[in-house]
PDB file of C-alpha atoms in Angstrom:
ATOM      1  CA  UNK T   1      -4.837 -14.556  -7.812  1.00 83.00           C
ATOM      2  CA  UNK T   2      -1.229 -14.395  -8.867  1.00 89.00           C
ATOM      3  CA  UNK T   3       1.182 -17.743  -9.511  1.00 94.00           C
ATOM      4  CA  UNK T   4       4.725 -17.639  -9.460  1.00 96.00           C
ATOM      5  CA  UNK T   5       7.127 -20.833 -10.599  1.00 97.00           C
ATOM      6  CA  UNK T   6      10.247 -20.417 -10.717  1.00 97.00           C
ATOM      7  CA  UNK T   7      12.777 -22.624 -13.148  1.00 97.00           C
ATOM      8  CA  UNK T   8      16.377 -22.683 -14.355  1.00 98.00           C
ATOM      9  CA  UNK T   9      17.975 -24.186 -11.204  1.00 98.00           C
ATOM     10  CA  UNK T  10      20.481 -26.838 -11.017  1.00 98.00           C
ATOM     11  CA  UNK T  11      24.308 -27.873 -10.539  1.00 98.00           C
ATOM     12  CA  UNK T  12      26.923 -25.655 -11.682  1.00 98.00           C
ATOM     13  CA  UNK T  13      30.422 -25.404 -11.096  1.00 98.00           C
ATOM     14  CA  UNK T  14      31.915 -22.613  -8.765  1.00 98.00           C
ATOM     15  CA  UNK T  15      32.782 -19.310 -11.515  1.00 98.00           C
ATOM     16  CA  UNK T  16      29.444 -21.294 -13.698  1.00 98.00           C
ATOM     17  CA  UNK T  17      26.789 -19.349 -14.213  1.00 98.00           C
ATOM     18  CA  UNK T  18      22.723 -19.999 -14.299  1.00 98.00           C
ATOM     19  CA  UNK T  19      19.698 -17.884 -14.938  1.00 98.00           C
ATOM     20  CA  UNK T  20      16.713 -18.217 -13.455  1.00 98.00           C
ATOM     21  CA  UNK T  21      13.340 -17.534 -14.242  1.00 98.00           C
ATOM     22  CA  UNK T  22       9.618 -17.049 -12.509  1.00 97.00           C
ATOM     23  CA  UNK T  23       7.124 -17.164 -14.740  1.00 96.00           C
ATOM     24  CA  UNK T  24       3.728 -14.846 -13.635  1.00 93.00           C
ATOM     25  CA  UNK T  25       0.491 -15.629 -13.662  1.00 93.00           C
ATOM     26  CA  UNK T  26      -2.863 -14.146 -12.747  1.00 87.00           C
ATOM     27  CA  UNK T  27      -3.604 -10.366 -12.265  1.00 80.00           C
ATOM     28  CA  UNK T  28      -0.235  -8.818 -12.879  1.00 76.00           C
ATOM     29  CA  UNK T  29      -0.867  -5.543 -11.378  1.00 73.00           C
ATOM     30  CA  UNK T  30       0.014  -7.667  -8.028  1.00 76.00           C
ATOM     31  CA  UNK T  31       3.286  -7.935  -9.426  1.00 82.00           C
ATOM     32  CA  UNK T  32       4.660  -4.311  -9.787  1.00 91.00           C
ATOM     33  CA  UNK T  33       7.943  -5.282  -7.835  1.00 95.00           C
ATOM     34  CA  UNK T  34       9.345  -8.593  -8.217  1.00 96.00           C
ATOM     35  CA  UNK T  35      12.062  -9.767  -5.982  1.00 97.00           C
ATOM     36  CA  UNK T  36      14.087 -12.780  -5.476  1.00 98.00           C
ATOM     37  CA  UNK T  37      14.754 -14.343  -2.375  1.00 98.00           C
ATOM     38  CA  UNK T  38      17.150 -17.233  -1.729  1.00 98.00           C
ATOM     39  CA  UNK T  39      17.445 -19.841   1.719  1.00 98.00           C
ATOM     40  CA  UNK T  40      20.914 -22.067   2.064  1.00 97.00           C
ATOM     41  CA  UNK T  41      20.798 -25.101   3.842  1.00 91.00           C
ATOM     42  CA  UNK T  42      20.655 -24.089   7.909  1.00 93.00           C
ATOM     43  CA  UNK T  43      19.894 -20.511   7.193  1.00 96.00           C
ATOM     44  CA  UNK T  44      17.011 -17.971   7.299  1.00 97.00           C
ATOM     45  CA  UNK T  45      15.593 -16.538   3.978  1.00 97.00           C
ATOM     46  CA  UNK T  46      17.357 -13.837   2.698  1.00 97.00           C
ATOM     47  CA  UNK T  47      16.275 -10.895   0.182  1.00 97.00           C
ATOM     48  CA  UNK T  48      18.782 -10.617  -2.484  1.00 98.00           C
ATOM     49  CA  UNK T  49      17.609  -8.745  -5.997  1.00 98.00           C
ATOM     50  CA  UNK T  50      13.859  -6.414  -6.593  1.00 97.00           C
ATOM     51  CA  UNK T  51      13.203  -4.683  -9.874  1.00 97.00           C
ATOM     52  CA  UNK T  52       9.835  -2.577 -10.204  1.00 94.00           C
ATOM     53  CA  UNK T  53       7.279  -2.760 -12.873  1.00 91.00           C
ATOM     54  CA  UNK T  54       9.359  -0.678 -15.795  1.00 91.00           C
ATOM     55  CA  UNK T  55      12.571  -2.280 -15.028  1.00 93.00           C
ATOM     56  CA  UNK T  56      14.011   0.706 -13.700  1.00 93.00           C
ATOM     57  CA  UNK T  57      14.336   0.675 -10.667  1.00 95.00           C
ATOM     58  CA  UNK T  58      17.016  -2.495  -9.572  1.00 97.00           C
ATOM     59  CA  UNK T  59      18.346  -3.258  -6.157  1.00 97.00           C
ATOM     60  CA  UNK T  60      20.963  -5.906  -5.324  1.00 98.00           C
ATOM     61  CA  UNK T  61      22.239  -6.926  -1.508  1.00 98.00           C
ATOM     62  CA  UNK T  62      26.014  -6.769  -1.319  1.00 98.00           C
ATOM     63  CA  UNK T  63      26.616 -10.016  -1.252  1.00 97.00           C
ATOM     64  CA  UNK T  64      25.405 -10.453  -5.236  1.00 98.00           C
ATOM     65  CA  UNK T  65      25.862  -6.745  -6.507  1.00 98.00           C
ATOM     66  CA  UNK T  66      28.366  -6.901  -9.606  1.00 98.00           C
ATOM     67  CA  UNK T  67      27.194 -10.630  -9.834  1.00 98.00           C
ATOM     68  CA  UNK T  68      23.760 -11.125 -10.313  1.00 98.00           C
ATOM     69  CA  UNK T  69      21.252  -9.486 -12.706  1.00 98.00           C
ATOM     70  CA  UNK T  70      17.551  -8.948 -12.394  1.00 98.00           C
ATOM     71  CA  UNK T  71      15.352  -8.359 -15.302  1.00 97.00           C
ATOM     72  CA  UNK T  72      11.819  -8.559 -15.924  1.00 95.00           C
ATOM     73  CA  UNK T  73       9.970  -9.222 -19.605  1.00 95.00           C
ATOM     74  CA  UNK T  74       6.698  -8.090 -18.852  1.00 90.00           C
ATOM     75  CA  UNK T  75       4.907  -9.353 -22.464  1.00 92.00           C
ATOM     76  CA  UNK T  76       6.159 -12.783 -20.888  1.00 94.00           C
ATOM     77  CA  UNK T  77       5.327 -12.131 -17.319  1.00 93.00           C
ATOM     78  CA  UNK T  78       8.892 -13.569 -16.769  1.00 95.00           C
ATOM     79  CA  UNK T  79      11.348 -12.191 -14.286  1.00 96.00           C
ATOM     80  CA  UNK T  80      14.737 -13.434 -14.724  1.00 98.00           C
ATOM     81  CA  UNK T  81      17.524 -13.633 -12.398  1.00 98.00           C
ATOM     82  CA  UNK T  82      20.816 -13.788 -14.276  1.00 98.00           C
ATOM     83  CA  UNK T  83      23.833 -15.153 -11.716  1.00 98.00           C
ATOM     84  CA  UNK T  84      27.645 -15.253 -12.961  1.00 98.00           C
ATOM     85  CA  UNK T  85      30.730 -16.082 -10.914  1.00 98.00           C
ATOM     86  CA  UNK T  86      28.647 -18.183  -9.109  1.00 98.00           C
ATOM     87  CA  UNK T  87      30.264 -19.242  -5.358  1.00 98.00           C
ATOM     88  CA  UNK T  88      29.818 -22.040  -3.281  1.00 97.00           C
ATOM     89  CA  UNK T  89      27.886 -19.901  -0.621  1.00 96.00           C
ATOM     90  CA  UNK T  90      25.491 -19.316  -3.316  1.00 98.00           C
ATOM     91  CA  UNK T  91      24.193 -22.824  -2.983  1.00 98.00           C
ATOM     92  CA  UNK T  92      20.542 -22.291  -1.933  1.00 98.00           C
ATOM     93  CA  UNK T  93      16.977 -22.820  -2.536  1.00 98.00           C
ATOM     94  CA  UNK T  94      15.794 -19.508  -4.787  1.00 98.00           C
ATOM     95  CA  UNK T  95      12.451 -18.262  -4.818  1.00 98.00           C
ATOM     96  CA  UNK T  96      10.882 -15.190  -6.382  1.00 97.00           C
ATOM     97  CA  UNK T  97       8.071 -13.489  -4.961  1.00 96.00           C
ATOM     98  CA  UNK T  98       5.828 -10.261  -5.946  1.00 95.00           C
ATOM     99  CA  UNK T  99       4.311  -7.167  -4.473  1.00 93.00           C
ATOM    100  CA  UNK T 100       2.339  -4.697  -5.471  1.00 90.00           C
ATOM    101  CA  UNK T 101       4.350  -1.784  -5.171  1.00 89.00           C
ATOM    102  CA  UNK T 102       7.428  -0.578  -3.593  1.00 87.00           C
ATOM    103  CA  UNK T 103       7.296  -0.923  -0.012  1.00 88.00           C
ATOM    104  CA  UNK T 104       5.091  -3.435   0.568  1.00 92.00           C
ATOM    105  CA  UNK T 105       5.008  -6.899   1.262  1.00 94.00           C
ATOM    106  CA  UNK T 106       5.675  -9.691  -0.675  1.00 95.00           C
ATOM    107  CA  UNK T 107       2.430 -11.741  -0.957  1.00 93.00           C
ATOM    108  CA  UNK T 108       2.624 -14.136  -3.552  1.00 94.00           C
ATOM    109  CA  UNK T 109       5.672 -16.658  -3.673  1.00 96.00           C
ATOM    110  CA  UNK T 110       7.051 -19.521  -5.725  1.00 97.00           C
ATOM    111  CA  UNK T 111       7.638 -22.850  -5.121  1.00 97.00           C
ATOM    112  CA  UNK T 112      11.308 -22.355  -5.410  1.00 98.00           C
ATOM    113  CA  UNK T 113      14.291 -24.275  -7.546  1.00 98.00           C
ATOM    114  CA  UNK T 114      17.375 -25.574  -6.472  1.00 98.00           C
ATOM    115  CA  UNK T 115      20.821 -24.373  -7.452  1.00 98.00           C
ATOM    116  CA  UNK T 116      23.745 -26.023  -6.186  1.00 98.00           C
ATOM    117  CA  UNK T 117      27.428 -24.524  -6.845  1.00 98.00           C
ATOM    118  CA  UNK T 118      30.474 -27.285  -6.341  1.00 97.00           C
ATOM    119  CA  UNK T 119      33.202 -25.625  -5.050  1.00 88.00           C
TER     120      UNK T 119
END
């Protein structure tokens, strides 16, 4: 089985920045792509940042492209989710979830953290 927590959330001031982590557990070959989600208050889950096994292969939605970073240390099972010029409408729950390769679903989820940006 594979365990994801995620950690690093909190209150930060709009422009602030935070960084994330989800710390991996269990069989890590269930983990090839990583990915982190997000859900604001009154709004669906949305997919915002993957990175594959090697790191090299990084997708960002618009909305955090330029702003966010994803990273992965795989000798820590740690993915990391670097955020700067953080914005108000980046207040959400964030959660980071794994699949086993490219393409397919995301099985295995965290609990989620908080972060919360005053505007």
């Amino acid at each position: 089985q594979v365990q994801l927590e995620e950690s690093g959330g909190g209150l930060v001031q709009a422009g602030g920045s935070l960084r994330l982590s989800c710390v991996v557990s269990g069989r890590t070959f269930s983990t090839y792509v990583m990915g982190w989600f997000r859900q604001a208050p009154g709004k669906e889950r949305e997919f915002i940042a993957r990175i594959n096994w090697s790191g090299g292969l990084t997708y960002y939605v618009d909305s955090v492209r330029g702003r966010f970073t994803i990273s992965r240390d795989n000798g820590k099972n740690t993915v990391y989710l670097q955020m700067n010029s953080l914005k108000s409408e980046d207040t959400a729950v964030y959660y980071c979830a794994s699949a086993r390769a490219l393409g397919t679903e995301y099985a295995y989820w965290g609990q989620g953290t908080q972060v919360t940006v005053s505007s």
